[in-house]
Short mmCIF file of C-alpha atoms in Angstrom, two decimals:
data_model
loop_
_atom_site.label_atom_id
_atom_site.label_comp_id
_atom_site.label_asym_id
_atom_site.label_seq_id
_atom_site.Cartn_x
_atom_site.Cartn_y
_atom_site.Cartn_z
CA UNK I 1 -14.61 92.04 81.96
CA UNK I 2 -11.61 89.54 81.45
CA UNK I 3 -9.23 90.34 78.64
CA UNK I 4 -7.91 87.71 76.37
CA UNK I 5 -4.49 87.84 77.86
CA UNK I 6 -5.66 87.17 81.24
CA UNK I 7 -8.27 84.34 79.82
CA UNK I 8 -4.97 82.50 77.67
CA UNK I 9 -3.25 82.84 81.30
CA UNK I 10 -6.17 81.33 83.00
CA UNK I 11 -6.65 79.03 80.64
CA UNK I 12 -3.05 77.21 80.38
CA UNK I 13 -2.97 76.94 84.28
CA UNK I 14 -6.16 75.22 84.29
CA UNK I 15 -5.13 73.18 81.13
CA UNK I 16 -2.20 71.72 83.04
CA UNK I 17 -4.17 71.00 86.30
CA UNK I 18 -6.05 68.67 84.30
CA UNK I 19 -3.47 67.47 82.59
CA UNK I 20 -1.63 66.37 85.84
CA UNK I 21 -4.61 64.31 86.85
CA UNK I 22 -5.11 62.33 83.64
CA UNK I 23 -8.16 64.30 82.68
CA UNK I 24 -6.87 65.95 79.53
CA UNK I 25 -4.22 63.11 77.91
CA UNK I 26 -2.66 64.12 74.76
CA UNK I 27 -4.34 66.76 72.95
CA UNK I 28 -7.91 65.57 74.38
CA UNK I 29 -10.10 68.57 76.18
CA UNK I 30 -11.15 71.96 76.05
CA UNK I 31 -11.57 75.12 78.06
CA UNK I 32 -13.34 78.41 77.80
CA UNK I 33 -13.82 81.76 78.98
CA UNK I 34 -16.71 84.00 78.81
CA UNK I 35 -15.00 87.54 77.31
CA UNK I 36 -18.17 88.94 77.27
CA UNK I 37 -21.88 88.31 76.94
CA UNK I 38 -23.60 90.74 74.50
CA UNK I 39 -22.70 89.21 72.73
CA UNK I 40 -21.52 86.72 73.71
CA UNK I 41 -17.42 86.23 72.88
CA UNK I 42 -15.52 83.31 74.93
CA UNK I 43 -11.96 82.82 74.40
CA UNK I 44 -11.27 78.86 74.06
CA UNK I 45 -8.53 76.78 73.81
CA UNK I 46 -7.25 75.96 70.78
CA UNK I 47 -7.29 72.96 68.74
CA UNK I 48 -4.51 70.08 68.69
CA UNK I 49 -2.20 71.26 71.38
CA UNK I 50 -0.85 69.13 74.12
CA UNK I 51 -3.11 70.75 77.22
CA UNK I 52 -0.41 70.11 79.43
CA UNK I 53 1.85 72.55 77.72
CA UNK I 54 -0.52 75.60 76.61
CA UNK I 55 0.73 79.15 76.74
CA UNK I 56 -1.02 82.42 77.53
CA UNK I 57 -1.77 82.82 73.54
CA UNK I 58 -2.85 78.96 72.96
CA UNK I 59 -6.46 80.45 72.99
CA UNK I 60 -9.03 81.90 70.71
CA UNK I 61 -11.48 84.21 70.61
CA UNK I 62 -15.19 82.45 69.29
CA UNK I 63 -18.73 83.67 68.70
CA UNK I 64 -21.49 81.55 70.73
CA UNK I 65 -21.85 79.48 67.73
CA UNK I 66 -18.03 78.52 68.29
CA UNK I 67 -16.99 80.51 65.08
CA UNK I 68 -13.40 82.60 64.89
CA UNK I 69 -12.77 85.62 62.42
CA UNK I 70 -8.94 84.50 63.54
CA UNK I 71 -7.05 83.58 60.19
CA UNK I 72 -4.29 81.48 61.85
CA UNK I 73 -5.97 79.56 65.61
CA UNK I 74 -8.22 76.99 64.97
CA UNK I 75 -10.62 76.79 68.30
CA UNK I 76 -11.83 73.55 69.33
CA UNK I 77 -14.13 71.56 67.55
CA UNK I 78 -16.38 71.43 70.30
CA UNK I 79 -16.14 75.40 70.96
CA UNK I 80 -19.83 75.54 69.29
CA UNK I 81 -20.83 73.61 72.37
CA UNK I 82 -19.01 75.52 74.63
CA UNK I 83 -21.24 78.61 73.15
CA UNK I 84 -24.19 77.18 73.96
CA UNK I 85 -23.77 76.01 77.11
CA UNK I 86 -22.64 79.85 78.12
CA UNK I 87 -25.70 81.25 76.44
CA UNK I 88 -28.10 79.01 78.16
CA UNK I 89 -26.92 78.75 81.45
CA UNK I 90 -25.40 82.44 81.36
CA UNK I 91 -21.94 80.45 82.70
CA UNK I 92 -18.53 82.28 82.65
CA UNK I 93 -16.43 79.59 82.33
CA UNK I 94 -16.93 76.19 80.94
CA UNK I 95 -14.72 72.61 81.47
CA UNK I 96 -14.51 69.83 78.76
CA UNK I 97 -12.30 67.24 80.32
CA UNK I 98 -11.93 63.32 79.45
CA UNK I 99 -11.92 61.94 82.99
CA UNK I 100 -12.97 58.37 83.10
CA UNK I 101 -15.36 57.57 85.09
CA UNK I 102 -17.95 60.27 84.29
CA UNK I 103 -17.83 58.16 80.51
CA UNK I 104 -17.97 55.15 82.36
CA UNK I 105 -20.93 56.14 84.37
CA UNK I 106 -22.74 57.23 81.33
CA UNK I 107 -22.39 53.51 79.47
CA UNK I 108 -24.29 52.73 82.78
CA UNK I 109 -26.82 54.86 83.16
CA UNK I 110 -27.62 56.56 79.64
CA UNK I 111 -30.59 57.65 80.46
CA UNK I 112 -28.87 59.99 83.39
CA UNK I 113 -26.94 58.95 86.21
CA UNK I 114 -28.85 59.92 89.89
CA UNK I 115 -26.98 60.90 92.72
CA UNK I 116 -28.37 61.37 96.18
CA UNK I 117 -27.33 61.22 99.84
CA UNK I 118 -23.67 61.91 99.14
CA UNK I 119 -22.24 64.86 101.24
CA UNK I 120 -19.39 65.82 98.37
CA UNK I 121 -23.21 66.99 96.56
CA UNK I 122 -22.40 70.23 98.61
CA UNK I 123 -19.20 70.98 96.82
CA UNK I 124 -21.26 70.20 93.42
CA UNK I 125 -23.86 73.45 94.75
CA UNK I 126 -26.91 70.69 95.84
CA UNK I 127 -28.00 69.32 98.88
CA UNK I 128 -25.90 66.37 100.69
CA UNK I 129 -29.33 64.65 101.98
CA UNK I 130 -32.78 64.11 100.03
CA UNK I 131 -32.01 65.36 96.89
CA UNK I 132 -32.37 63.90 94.08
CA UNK I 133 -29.66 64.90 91.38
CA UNK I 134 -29.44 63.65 88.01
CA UNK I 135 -26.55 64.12 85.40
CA UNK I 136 -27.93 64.38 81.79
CA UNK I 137 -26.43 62.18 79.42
CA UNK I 138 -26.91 62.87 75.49
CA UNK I 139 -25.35 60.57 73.01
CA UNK I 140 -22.27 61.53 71.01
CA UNK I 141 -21.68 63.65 67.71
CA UNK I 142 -19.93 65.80 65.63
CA UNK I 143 -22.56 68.05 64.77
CA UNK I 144 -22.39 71.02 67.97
CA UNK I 145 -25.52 71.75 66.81
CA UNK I 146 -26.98 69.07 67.42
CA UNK I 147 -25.44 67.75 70.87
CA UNK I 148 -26.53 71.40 71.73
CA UNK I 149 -29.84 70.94 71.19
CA UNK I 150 -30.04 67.84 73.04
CA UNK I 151 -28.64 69.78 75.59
CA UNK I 152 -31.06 72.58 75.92
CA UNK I 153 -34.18 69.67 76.08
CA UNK I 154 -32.24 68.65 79.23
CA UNK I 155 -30.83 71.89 80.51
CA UNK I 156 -31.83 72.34 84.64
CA UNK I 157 -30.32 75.72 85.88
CA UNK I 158 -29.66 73.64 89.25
CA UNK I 159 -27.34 71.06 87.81
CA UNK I 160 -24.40 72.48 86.00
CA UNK I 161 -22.95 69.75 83.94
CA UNK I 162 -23.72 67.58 81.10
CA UNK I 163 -21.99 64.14 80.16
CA UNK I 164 -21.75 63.16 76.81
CA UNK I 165 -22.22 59.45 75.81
CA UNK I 166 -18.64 57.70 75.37
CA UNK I 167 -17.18 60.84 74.65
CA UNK I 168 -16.44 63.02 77.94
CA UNK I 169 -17.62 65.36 80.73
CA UNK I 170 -18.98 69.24 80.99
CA UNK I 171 -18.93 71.01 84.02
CA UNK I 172 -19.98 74.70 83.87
CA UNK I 173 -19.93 77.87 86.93
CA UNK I 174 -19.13 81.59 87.45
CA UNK I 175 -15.41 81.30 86.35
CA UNK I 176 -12.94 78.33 86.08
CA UNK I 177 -12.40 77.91 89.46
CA UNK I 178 -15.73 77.28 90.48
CA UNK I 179 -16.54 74.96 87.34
CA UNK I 180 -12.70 73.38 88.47
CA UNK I 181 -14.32 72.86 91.74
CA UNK I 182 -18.18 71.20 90.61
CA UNK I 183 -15.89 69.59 88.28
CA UNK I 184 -13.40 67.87 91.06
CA UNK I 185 -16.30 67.01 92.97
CA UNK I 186 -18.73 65.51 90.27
CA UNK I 187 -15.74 63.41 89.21
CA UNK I 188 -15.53 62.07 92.68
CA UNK I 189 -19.26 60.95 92.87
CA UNK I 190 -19.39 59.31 89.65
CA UNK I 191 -16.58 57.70 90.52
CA UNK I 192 -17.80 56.33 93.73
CA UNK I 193 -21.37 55.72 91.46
CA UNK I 194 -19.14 53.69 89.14
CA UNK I 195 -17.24 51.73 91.71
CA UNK I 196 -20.42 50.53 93.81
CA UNK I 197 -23.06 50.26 91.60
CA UNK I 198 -24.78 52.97 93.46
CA UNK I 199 -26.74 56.24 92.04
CA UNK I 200 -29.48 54.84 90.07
CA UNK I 201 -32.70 53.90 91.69
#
């Protein structure tokens, strides 16, 4: 079981890694870790920090509905989504970055962007060659509940990651590195989707 202190540490490295590559500008993003799952406790980053300067104790400790019994952190607002996504899908870590071409993908392709015959696939956990995958896209809100909802109706157990109309990108896995990983490859195929018109049928 991960401890909080070893979650904040965890946490703030990742935080700046995405900083670094423009994924997580200003005070944009989120990160969590699963502390536990019955029930279920994930310690997320907290709200309105720059994420390329978190500390070990720039994280809080959320139900899977995102709510805190702490009287001074405020988790992210999008820590409610962060708490579904773990229950569903039974991930240990979950990624909320702002990268730009999985929003620009989704103003494309709203109604899911398809990806096949790519061999970076391998590095998202699918198959490089006749495959078909295809990243849910739900439309934005400010109501967890309700952009969790939208996506459960979607939810495949095969593809771990969600993109949220004009908004930003989830990527989900075991623990943060391999969600880092899906995440560093998904960003590369949407990107390459983006840039050649490819990935829809």
């Amino acid at each position: 079981m991960t401890t909080l202190a070893e979650a904040g540490r965890a946490l703030a490295l990742e935080s700046a890694r995405y900083a670094a590559l423009g994924w997580m500008r200003g005070t944009a993003g989120n990160l969590s870790v699963v502390l536990e799952h019955d029930p279920l406790r994930l310690a997320v980053t907290v709200s309105g920090r720059d994420k390329g300067e978190l500390t070990d104790d720039d994280v809080v400790v959320v139900d899977a509905t995102g709510a805190t019994t702490d009287p001074v952190k405020v988790p992210s607002a999008e820590a409610g989504l962060h708490g579904r996504i773990a229950s569903v899908s039974g991930a240990g870590a979950v990624v909320h970055v702002h990268a730009f071409a999985p929003v620009v993908a989704a103003e494309y392709w709203p109604g899911g962007v398809e990806l096949r015959d790519l061999e970076m696939l391998k590095g998202f956990g699918r198959a490089a060659h006749d495959d078909l995958v295809t990243i849910p896209v739900i439309p934005n809100g400010q109501d967890m509940r309700v952009l969790g909802d939208a996506f459960e109706a979607g939810y495949r157990s095969d593809t771990p990651a969600l993109l949220v109309a004009r908004h930003g990108i989830y990527v989900w896995g075991e623990d943060l590195r391999q969600a880092r990983h899906r995440l560093e490859c998904l960003e590369w195929l949407l990107r390459f989707a983006v840039e050649t018109k490819r990935g829809v049928a």
